[in-house]
Every structure is written in C-alpha cells, then in structure tokens.
Amino acid sequence: MNISIVGTGYVGLVTGICFAKLGHKVTCIDNDKDKIEKLNKGIIPIYEPGLKEILEQFKGNIKFMEDVKQGVKDSECVFIAVGTPPKESGDADLSAIENVTEQIAETMNDYKLIVGKSTVPVQTGKRIKQVMNLRIKKGVPFDVASNPEFLREGSAVHDFLH
C-alpha cells in the first residue's frame, strides 16, 4: 500500500519507518526543510531504540519531502500526525490539522483514507470530514478514521510492531 504521513515528529516518524519495515511504500512529509534534509541523509532527529537501523534496512520503502500536495498524490492512505499544542484555554490547537486537511482535500483526485494520528479531542474526525467536504472536488470519495496515538518513548518501535 502507498501511505503518506504528514508530520515527522515522534509519532509520525516512528509510524512511517515502521510501515516501511512492514513493506509499505511510505512518504513522510514535513514543512521543516532542515529536518527533511537530515532524514534524506539518514539522520534521525529523535532517539528511539532500533529506529535508525530499521530506516537503514528499509530505506527503499520510504522517502521524505516537504510538499503535502505532492506527497499525498499517489497515496491510498494519508495519516495526519501533526502537533496539537494546547491553546491558552487548555483546548487543543487543531489549526495544523485543519491546514493539512485542506491541502489534502485540494490535491485529491481519487479515493483516500484520511487517518487522524495526532493527539486530539473526541470528534476531531468529524471536523476533518467537514473540512474535507468544504475543500474537496465534487464526487471524489474519501473516508476518515482515527488511529489514536499509543507509542511510548523508548519502546515505540516495539509498541507499533506488536
């Protein structure tokens, strides 16, 4: 399967590299140019036991880029794994999720499964669907799913694979 992951923070990067290990073709996308350049050189910006070795072994299954629209074009499934920092009120700031969702919707010309992987409040999937419906070309099908974040630092590779 062709999978895109938007966001190469802790969750997105571990998820992308582990999907590559499982044999999927993965595109990891981030708007941080320096981070993408380092990842393309095999330099991982986080420490997670086993992650670098998996990347080295399965680097033919994964690529890194900055352009959301280009990155999701050929994907069947798009994971959104961007930051949701707290607002002053304590509520999660979903602006990055909405921004990415808009870019995905504007790019799509065939079916995609959009998966929320960020730490978000209940019913964020409904908000993703609303944004998709506002921006998508008429008649282009999609589904929205949630894959709650469950990775523990220091055992994230094991957590993902098992």
Short mmCIF file of C-alpha atoms in Angstrom, two decimals:
data_model
loop_
_atom_site.label_atom_id
_atom_site.label_comp_id
_atom_site.label_asym_id
_atom_site.label_seq_id
_atom_site.Cartn_x
_atom_site.Cartn_y
_atom_site.Cartn_z
CA MET A 1 0.00 0.00 0.00
CA ASN A 2 1.14 3.56 -0.64
CA ILE A 3 0.94 5.53 2.61
CA SER A 4 1.67 9.18 3.33
CA ILE A 5 2.33 10.53 6.79
CA VAL A 6 2.08 14.27 7.32
CA GLY A 7 4.23 15.23 10.28
CA THR A 8 7.63 13.75 11.11
CA GLY A 9 7.63 14.36 14.83
CA TYR A 10 7.94 11.45 17.21
CA VAL A 11 4.66 9.75 16.27
CA GLY A 12 4.76 10.40 12.52
CA LEU A 13 8.38 9.35 12.09
CA VAL A 14 8.07 6.12 14.06
CA THR A 15 4.83 5.29 12.26
CA GLY A 16 6.33 5.95 8.82
CA ILE A 17 9.53 3.99 9.37
CA CYS A 18 7.65 1.05 10.88
CA PHE A 19 5.17 0.97 7.97
CA ALA A 20 8.20 0.87 5.64
CA LYS A 21 9.50 -2.12 7.59
CA LEU A 22 6.16 -3.85 7.05
CA GLY A 23 6.63 -3.50 3.28
CA HIS A 24 4.52 -0.44 2.52
CA LYS A 25 5.71 2.41 0.30
CA VAL A 26 5.79 5.42 2.61
CA THR A 27 6.13 9.15 2.02
CA CYS A 28 6.82 11.18 5.16
CA ILE A 29 6.04 14.87 4.81
CA ASP A 30 7.03 17.81 6.98
CA ASN A 31 7.28 21.57 6.45
CA ASP A 32 10.62 21.67 8.32
CA LYS A 33 13.15 21.80 5.46
CA ASP A 34 16.17 21.11 7.70
CA LYS A 35 14.52 18.04 9.20
CA ILE A 36 13.63 16.67 5.75
CA GLU A 37 17.19 17.22 4.51
CA LYS A 38 18.58 15.34 7.51
CA LEU A 39 16.10 12.49 7.13
CA ASN A 40 17.02 12.14 3.47
CA LYS A 41 20.64 11.72 4.63
CA GLY A 42 19.58 9.05 7.15
CA ILE A 43 19.91 11.35 10.16
CA ILE A 44 17.04 10.82 12.59
CA PRO A 45 16.23 13.85 14.78
CA ILE A 46 14.91 11.77 17.69
CA TYR A 47 16.30 8.87 19.64
CA GLU A 48 14.23 5.71 19.62
CA PRO A 49 15.93 2.33 20.01
CA GLY A 50 16.03 0.42 16.71
CA LEU A 51 14.57 3.19 14.56
CA LYS A 52 17.79 4.15 12.75
CA GLU A 53 18.56 0.51 11.96
CA ILE A 54 15.08 -0.03 10.51
CA LEU A 55 15.43 3.10 8.38
CA GLU A 56 18.79 1.91 7.05
CA GLN A 57 17.44 -1.56 6.26
CA PHE A 58 14.19 -0.43 4.61
CA LYS A 59 15.21 2.93 3.11
CA GLY A 60 13.99 1.75 -0.31
CA ASN A 61 10.43 1.80 1.03
CA ILE A 62 10.43 5.35 2.39
CA LYS A 63 11.02 8.87 1.17
CA PHE A 64 10.89 12.27 2.84
CA MET A 65 9.61 15.55 1.38
CA GLU A 66 8.16 18.95 2.24
CA ASP A 67 5.26 19.20 -0.22
CA VAL A 68 1.97 17.85 1.19
CA LYS A 69 0.20 18.01 -2.15
CA GLN A 70 2.94 16.09 -3.98
CA GLY A 71 3.35 13.64 -1.12
CA VAL A 72 -0.28 12.56 -0.91
CA LYS A 73 -0.95 12.45 -4.66
CA ASP A 74 -0.19 8.74 -5.14
CA SER A 75 -1.14 7.57 -1.65
CA GLU A 76 -4.11 5.40 -0.80
CA CYS A 77 -3.96 6.26 2.87
CA VAL A 78 -2.88 9.55 4.48
CA PHE A 79 -2.02 9.77 8.17
CA ILE A 80 -2.17 13.19 9.82
CA ALA A 81 0.39 13.25 12.64
CA VAL A 82 0.95 16.95 13.27
CA GLY A 83 1.26 18.79 16.55
CA THR A 84 -1.77 19.87 18.55
CA PRO A 85 -0.31 22.13 21.24
CA PRO A 86 -2.62 23.50 23.92
CA LYS A 87 -4.16 26.92 23.49
CA GLU A 88 -4.20 29.39 26.36
CA SER A 89 -7.63 27.96 27.29
CA GLY A 90 -6.17 24.45 27.52
CA ASP A 91 -8.03 23.24 24.41
CA ALA A 92 -6.02 21.56 21.67
CA ASP A 93 -4.98 23.83 18.81
CA LEU A 94 -6.30 21.98 15.75
CA SER A 95 -5.18 24.60 13.22
CA ALA A 96 -2.32 22.45 11.88
CA ILE A 97 -4.71 19.52 11.38
CA GLU A 98 -7.19 21.76 9.57
CA ASN A 99 -4.44 23.25 7.40
CA VAL A 100 -3.13 19.82 6.37
CA THR A 101 -6.67 18.55 5.78
CA GLU A 102 -7.33 21.48 3.42
CA GLN A 103 -4.16 20.70 1.45
CA ILE A 104 -5.08 17.01 1.20
CA ALA A 105 -8.61 17.81 0.01
CA GLU A 106 -7.41 20.28 -2.61
CA THR A 107 -5.00 17.68 -4.02
CA MET A 108 -7.20 14.60 -4.15
CA ASN A 109 -8.50 13.25 -7.42
CA ASP A 110 -9.23 9.69 -6.28
CA TYR A 111 -10.22 7.81 -3.14
CA LYS A 112 -8.15 8.24 0.02
CA LEU A 113 -8.49 7.07 3.59
CA ILE A 114 -7.61 10.00 5.88
CA VAL A 115 -6.41 8.84 9.30
CA GLY A 116 -6.05 11.13 12.30
CA LYS A 117 -2.98 10.03 14.30
CA SER A 118 -2.42 13.22 16.31
CA THR A 119 -3.46 13.51 19.93
CA VAL A 120 -6.84 15.21 19.58
CA PRO A 121 -10.15 15.66 21.39
CA VAL A 122 -13.16 13.45 20.72
CA GLN A 123 -14.98 14.20 17.45
CA THR A 124 -11.95 15.66 15.68
CA GLY A 125 -12.67 13.13 12.91
CA LYS A 126 -15.99 14.90 12.31
CA ARG A 127 -14.11 18.20 11.95
CA ILE A 128 -11.68 16.61 9.46
CA LYS A 129 -14.65 15.35 7.45
CA GLN A 130 -16.26 18.82 7.48
CA VAL A 131 -13.07 20.47 6.22
CA MET A 132 -12.67 17.78 3.55
CA ASN A 133 -16.24 18.32 2.34
CA LEU A 134 -15.68 22.08 2.10
CA ARG A 135 -12.47 21.78 0.03
CA ILE A 136 -12.67 18.57 -1.99
CA LYS A 137 -13.62 18.38 -5.65
CA LYS A 138 -17.21 17.24 -6.02
CA GLY A 139 -17.58 13.49 -6.26
CA VAL A 140 -14.12 12.50 -5.00
CA PRO A 141 -14.67 9.79 -2.36
CA PHE A 142 -12.86 9.57 0.97
CA ASP A 143 -13.22 8.10 4.43
CA VAL A 144 -11.95 9.39 7.76
CA ALA A 145 -10.64 7.15 10.55
CA SER A 146 -8.87 7.60 13.85
CA ASN A 147 -5.74 5.75 14.94
CA PRO A 148 -5.10 7.00 18.48
CA GLU A 149 -1.51 7.66 19.42
CA PHE A 150 -0.22 4.91 21.70
CA LEU A 151 3.56 4.93 21.35
CA ARG A 152 5.74 5.07 24.45
CA GLU A 153 9.13 6.73 24.22
CA GLY A 154 11.86 4.12 24.43
CA SER A 155 9.61 1.31 23.23
CA ALA A 156 7.75 2.94 20.34
CA VAL A 157 9.10 0.57 17.66
CA HIS A 158 8.04 -2.44 19.73
CA ASP A 159 4.68 -0.80 20.54
CA PHE A 160 3.98 -0.15 16.85
CA LEU A 161 5.03 -3.56 15.59
CA HIS A 162 3.36 -5.55 18.36
#
